[in-house]
PDB file of C-alpha atoms in Angstrom:
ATOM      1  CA  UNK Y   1       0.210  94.345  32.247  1.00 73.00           C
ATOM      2  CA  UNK Y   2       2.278  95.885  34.288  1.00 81.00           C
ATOM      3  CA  UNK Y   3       5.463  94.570  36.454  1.00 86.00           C
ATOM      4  CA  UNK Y   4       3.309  94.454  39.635  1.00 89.00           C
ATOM      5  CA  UNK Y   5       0.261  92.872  37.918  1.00 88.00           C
ATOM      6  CA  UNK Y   6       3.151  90.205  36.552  1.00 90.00           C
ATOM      7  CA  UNK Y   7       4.845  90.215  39.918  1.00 92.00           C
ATOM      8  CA  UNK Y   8       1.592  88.910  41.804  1.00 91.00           C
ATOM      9  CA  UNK Y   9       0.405  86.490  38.870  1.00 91.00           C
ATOM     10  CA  UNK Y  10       3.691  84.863  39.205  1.00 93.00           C
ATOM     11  CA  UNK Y  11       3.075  84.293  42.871  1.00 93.00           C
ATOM     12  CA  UNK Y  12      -0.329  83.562  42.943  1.00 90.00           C
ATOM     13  CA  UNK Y  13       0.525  80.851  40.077  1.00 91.00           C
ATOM     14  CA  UNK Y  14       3.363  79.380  42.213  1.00 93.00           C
ATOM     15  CA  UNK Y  15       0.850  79.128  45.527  1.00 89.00           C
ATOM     16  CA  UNK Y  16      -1.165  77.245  43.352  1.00 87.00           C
ATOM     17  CA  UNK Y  17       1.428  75.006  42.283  1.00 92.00           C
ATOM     18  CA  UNK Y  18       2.279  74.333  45.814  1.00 90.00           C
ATOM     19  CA  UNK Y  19      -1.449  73.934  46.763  1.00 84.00           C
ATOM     20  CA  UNK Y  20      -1.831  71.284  43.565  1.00 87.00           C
ATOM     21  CA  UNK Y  21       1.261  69.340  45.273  1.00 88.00           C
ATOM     22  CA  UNK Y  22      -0.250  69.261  48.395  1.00 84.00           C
ATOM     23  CA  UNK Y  23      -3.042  67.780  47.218  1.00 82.00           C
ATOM     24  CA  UNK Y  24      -1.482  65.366  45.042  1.00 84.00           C
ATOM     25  CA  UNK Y  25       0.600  64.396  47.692  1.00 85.00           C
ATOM     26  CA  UNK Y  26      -2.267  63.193  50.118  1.00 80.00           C
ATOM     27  CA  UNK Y  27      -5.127  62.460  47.890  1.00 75.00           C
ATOM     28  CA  UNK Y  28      -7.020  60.974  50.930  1.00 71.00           C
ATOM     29  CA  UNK Y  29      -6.720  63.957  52.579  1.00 73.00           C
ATOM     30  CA  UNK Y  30      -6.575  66.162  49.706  1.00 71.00           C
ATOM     31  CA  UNK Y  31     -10.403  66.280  49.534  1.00 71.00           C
ATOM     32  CA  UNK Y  32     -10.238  69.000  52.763  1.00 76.00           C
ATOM     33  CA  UNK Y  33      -7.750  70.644  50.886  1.00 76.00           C
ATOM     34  CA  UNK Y  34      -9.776  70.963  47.581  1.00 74.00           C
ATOM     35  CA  UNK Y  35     -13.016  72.449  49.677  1.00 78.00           C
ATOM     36  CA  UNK Y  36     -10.620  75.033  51.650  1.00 82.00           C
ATOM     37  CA  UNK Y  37      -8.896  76.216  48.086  1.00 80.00           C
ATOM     38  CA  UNK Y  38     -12.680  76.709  46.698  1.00 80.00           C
ATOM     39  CA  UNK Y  39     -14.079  78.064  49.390  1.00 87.00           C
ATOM     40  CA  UNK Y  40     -11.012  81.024  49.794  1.00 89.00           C
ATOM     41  CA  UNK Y  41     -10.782  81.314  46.242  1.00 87.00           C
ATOM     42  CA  UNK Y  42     -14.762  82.138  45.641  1.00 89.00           C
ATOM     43  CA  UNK Y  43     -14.498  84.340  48.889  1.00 94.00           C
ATOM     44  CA  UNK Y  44     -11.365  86.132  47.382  1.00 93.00           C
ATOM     45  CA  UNK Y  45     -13.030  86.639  44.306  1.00 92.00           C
ATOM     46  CA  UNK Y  46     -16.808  87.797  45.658  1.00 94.00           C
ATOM     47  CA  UNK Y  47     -14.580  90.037  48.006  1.00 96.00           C
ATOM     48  CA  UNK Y  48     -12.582  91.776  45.091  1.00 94.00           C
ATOM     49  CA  UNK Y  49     -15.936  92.566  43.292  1.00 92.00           C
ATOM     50  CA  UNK Y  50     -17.728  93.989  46.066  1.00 93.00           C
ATOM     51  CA  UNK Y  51     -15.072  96.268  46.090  1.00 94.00           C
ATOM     52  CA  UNK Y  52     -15.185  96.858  42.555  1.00 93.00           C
ATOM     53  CA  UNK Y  53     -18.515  97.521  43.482  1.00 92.00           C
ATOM     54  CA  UNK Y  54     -18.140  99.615  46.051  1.00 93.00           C
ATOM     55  CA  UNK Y  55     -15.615 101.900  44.462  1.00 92.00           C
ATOM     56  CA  UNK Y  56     -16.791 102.021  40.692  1.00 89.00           C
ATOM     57  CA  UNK Y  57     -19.544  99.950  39.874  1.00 86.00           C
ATOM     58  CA  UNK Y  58     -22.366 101.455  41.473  1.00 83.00           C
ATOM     59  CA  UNK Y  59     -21.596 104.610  39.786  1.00 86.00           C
ATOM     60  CA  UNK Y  60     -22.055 102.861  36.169  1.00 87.00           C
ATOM     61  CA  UNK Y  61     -25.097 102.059  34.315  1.00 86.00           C
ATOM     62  CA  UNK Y  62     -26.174  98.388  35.306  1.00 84.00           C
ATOM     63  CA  UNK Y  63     -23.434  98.425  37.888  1.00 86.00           C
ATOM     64  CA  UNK Y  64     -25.646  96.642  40.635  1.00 89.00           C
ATOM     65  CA  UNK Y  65     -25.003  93.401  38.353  1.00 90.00           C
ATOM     66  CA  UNK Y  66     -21.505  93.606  40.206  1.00 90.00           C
ATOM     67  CA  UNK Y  67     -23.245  93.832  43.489  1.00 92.00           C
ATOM     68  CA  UNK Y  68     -25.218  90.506  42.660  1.00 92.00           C
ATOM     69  CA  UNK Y  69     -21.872  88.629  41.447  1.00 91.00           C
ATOM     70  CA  UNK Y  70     -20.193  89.515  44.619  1.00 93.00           C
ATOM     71  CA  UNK Y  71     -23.106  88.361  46.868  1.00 94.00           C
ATOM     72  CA  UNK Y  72     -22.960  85.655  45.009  1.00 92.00           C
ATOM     73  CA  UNK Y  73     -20.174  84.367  44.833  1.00 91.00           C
ATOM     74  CA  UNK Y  74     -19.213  85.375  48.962  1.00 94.00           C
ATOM     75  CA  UNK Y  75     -22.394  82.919  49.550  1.00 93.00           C
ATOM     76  CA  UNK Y  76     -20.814  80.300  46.857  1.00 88.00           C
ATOM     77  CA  UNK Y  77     -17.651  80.477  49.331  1.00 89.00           C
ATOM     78  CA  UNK Y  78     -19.347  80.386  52.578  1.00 91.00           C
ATOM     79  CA  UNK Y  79     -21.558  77.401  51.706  1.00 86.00           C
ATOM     80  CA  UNK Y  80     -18.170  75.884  49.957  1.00 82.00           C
ATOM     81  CA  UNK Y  81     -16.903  76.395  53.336  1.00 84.00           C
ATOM     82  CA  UNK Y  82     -19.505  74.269  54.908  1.00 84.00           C
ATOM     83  CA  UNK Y  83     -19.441  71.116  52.730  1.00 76.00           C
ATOM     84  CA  UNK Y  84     -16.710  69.690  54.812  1.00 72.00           C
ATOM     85  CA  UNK Y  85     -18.901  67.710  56.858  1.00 73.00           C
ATOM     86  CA  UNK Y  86     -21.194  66.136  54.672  1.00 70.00           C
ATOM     87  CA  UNK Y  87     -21.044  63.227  52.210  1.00 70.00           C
ATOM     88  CA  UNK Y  88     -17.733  63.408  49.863  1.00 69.00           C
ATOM     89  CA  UNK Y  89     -19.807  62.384  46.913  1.00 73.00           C
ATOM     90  CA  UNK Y  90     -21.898  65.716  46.859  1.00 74.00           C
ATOM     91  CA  UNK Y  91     -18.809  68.034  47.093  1.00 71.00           C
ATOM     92  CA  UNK Y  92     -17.425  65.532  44.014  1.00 75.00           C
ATOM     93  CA  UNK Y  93     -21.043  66.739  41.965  1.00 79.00           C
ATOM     94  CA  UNK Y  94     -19.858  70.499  42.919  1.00 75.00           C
ATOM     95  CA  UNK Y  95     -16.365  70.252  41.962  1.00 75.00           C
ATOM     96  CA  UNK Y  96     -17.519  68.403  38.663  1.00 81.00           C
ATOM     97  CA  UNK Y  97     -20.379  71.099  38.245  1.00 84.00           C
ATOM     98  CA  UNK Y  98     -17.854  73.954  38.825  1.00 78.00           C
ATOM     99  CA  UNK Y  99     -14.966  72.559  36.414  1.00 80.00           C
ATOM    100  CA  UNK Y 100     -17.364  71.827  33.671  1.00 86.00           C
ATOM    101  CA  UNK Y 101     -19.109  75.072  33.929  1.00 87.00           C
ATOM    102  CA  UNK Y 102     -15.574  76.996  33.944  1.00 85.00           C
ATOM    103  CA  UNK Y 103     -14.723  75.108  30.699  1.00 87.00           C
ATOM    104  CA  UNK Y 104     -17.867  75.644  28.746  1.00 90.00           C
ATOM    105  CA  UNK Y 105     -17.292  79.350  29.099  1.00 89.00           C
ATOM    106  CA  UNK Y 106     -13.781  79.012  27.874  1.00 87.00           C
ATOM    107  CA  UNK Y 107     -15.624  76.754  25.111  1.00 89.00           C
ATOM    108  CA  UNK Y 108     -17.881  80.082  24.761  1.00 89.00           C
ATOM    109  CA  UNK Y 109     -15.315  82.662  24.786  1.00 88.00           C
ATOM    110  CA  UNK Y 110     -13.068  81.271  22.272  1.00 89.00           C
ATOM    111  CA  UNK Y 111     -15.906  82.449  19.742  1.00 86.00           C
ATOM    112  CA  UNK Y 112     -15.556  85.868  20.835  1.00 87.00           C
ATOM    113  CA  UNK Y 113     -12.066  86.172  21.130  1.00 86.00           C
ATOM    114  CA  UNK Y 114     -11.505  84.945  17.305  1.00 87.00           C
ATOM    115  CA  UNK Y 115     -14.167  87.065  16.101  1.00 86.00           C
ATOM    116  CA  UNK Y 116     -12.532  89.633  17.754  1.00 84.00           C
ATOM    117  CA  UNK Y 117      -9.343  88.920  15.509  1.00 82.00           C
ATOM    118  CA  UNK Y 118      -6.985  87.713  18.393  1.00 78.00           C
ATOM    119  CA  UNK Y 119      -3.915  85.032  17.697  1.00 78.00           C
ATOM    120  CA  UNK Y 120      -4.898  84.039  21.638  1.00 79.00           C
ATOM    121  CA  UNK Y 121      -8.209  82.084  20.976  1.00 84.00           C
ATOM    122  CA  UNK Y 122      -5.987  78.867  20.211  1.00 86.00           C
ATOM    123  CA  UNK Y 123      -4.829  79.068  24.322  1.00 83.00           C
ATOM    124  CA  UNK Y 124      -8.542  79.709  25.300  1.00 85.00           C
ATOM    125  CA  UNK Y 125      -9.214  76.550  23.063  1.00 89.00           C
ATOM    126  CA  UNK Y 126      -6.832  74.296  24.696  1.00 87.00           C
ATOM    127  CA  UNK Y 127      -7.858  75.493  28.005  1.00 84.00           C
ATOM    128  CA  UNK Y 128     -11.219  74.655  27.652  1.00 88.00           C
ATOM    129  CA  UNK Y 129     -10.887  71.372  25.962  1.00 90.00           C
ATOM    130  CA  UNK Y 130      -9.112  70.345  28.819  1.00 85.00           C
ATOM    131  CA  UNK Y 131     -11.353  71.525  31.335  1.00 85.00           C
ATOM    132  CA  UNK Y 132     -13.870  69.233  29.434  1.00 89.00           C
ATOM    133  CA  UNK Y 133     -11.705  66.489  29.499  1.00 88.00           C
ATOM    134  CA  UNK Y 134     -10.572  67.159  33.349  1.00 83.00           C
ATOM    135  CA  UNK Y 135     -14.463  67.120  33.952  1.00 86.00           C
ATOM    136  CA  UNK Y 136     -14.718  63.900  31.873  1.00 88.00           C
ATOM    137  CA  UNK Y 137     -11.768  62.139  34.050  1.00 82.00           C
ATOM    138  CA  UNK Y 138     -13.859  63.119  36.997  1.00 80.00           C
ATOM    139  CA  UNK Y 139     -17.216  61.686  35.713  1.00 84.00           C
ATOM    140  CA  UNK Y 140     -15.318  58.574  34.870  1.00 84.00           C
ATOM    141  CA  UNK Y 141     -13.635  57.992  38.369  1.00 78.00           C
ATOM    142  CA  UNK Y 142     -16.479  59.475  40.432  1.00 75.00           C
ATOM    143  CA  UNK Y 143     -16.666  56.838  42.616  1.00 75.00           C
ATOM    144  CA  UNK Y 144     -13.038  57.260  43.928  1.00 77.00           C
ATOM    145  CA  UNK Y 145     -12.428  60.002  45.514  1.00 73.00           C
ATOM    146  CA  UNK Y 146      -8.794  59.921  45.549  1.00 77.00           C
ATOM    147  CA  UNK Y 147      -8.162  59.750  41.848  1.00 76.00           C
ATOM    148  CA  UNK Y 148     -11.186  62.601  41.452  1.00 73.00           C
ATOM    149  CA  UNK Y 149      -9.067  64.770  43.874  1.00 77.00           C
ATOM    150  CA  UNK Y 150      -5.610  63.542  41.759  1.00 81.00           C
ATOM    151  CA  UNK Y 151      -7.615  64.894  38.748  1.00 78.00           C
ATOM    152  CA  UNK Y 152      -8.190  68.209  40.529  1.00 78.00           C
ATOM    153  CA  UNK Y 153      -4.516  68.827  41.380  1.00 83.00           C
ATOM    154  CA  UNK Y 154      -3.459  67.924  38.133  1.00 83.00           C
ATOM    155  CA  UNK Y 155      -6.186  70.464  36.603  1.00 80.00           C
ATOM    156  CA  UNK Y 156      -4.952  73.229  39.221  1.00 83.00           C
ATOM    157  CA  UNK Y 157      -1.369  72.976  38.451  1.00 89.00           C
ATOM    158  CA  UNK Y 158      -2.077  73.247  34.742  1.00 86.00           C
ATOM    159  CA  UNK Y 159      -3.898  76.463  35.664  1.00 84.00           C
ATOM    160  CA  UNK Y 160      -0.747  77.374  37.628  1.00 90.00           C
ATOM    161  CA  UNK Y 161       1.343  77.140  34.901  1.00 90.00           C
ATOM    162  CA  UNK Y 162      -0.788  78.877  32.475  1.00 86.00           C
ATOM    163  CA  UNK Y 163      -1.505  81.572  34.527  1.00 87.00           C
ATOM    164  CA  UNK Y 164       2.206  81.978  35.336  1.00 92.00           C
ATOM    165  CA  UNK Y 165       2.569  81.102  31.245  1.00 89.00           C
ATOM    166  CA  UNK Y 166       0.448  84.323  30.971  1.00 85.00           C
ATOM    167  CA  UNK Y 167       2.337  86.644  32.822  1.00 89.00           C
ATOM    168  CA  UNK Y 168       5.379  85.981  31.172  1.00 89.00           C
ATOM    169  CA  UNK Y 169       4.119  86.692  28.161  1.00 83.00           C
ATOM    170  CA  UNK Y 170       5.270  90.220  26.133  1.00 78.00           C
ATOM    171  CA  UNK Y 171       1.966  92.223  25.649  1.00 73.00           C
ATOM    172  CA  UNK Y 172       1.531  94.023  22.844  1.00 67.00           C
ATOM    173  CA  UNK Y 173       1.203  97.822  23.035  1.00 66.00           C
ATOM    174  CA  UNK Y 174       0.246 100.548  20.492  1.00 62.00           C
ATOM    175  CA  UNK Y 175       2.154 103.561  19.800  1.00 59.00           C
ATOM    176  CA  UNK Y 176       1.059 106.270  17.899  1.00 68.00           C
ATOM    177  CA  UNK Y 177       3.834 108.430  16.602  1.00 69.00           C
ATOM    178  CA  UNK Y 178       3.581 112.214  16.967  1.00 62.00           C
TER     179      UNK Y 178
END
């Protein structure tokens, strides 16, 4: 990783700290918060691989996959987006839906990482278990919606401070001597 890549992991994990105290702050009003922070975040992301897309994908074999996640996930945003006028209980289903699916695949990775021979499937691990148990709190408390958004700010600042736990961490590198 390099000092830039470090340099804007670092910020991006201290906006989301500050985005997980605003929410935890208000949790009545946090629930607006929570739908804006989805819907930017899945619009950032389908953004960054249309460009991926756009500027080395479509060149590769089975690169219109890429295409398909960034449609995707621009229309995951947009309709995100939208879900601030209806009832708070279906946005609660999404939010449970989307944190439970985002720890299963940490769940599923954690296979291929240790089979791959890395010391890091032990993060992966804890990160998905508590996804699962994140999800769990949220399934539990479903009916209010201010401990279901507490739950979520709680859940993003941990992701803050592992992603900012991430880029502080010395990567290894390979030298080959000559």
């Amino acid at each position: 990783m390099t000092k830039m890549q470090r340099l804007r992991e670092i910020i991006a994990g201290l906006l989301m700290l500050l985005c997980a105290a605003l929410i935890m702050l208000d949790p009545e009003d946090g629930y607006i918060t929570v739908t804006v922070i989805l819907s930017v975040s899945l619009l950032v992301f389908g953004v960054r691989w249309l460009v991926y897309y756009l500027t080395m994908a479509r060149h590769m074999v089975n690169g219109r996959w890429s295409f398909y996640t960034a449609a995707f996930l621009i229309d995951l945003g947009i309709f995100t987006g939208s879900l601030t006028d209806v009832p708070r209980a279906y946005v609660m289903i999404y939010l449970i839906a989307v944190n439970g699916f985002s720890a299963l695949v940490s769940l599923l990775r954690v296979r291929e990482i240790r089979s791959l021979g890395s010391s890091r499937w032990r993060f992966v691990l804890a990160q998905g278990i508590t996804g699962v148990i994140m999800t769990i709190a949220c399934i539990v408390f479903y009916r209010s919606i201010s401990t279901v958004t507490l739950v979520f700010g709680i859940g993003l600042a941990y992701s803050a401070c592992v992603r900012i736990a991430q880029a502080l961490r010395r990567t290894a590198i390979v030298y080959i001597p000559s």
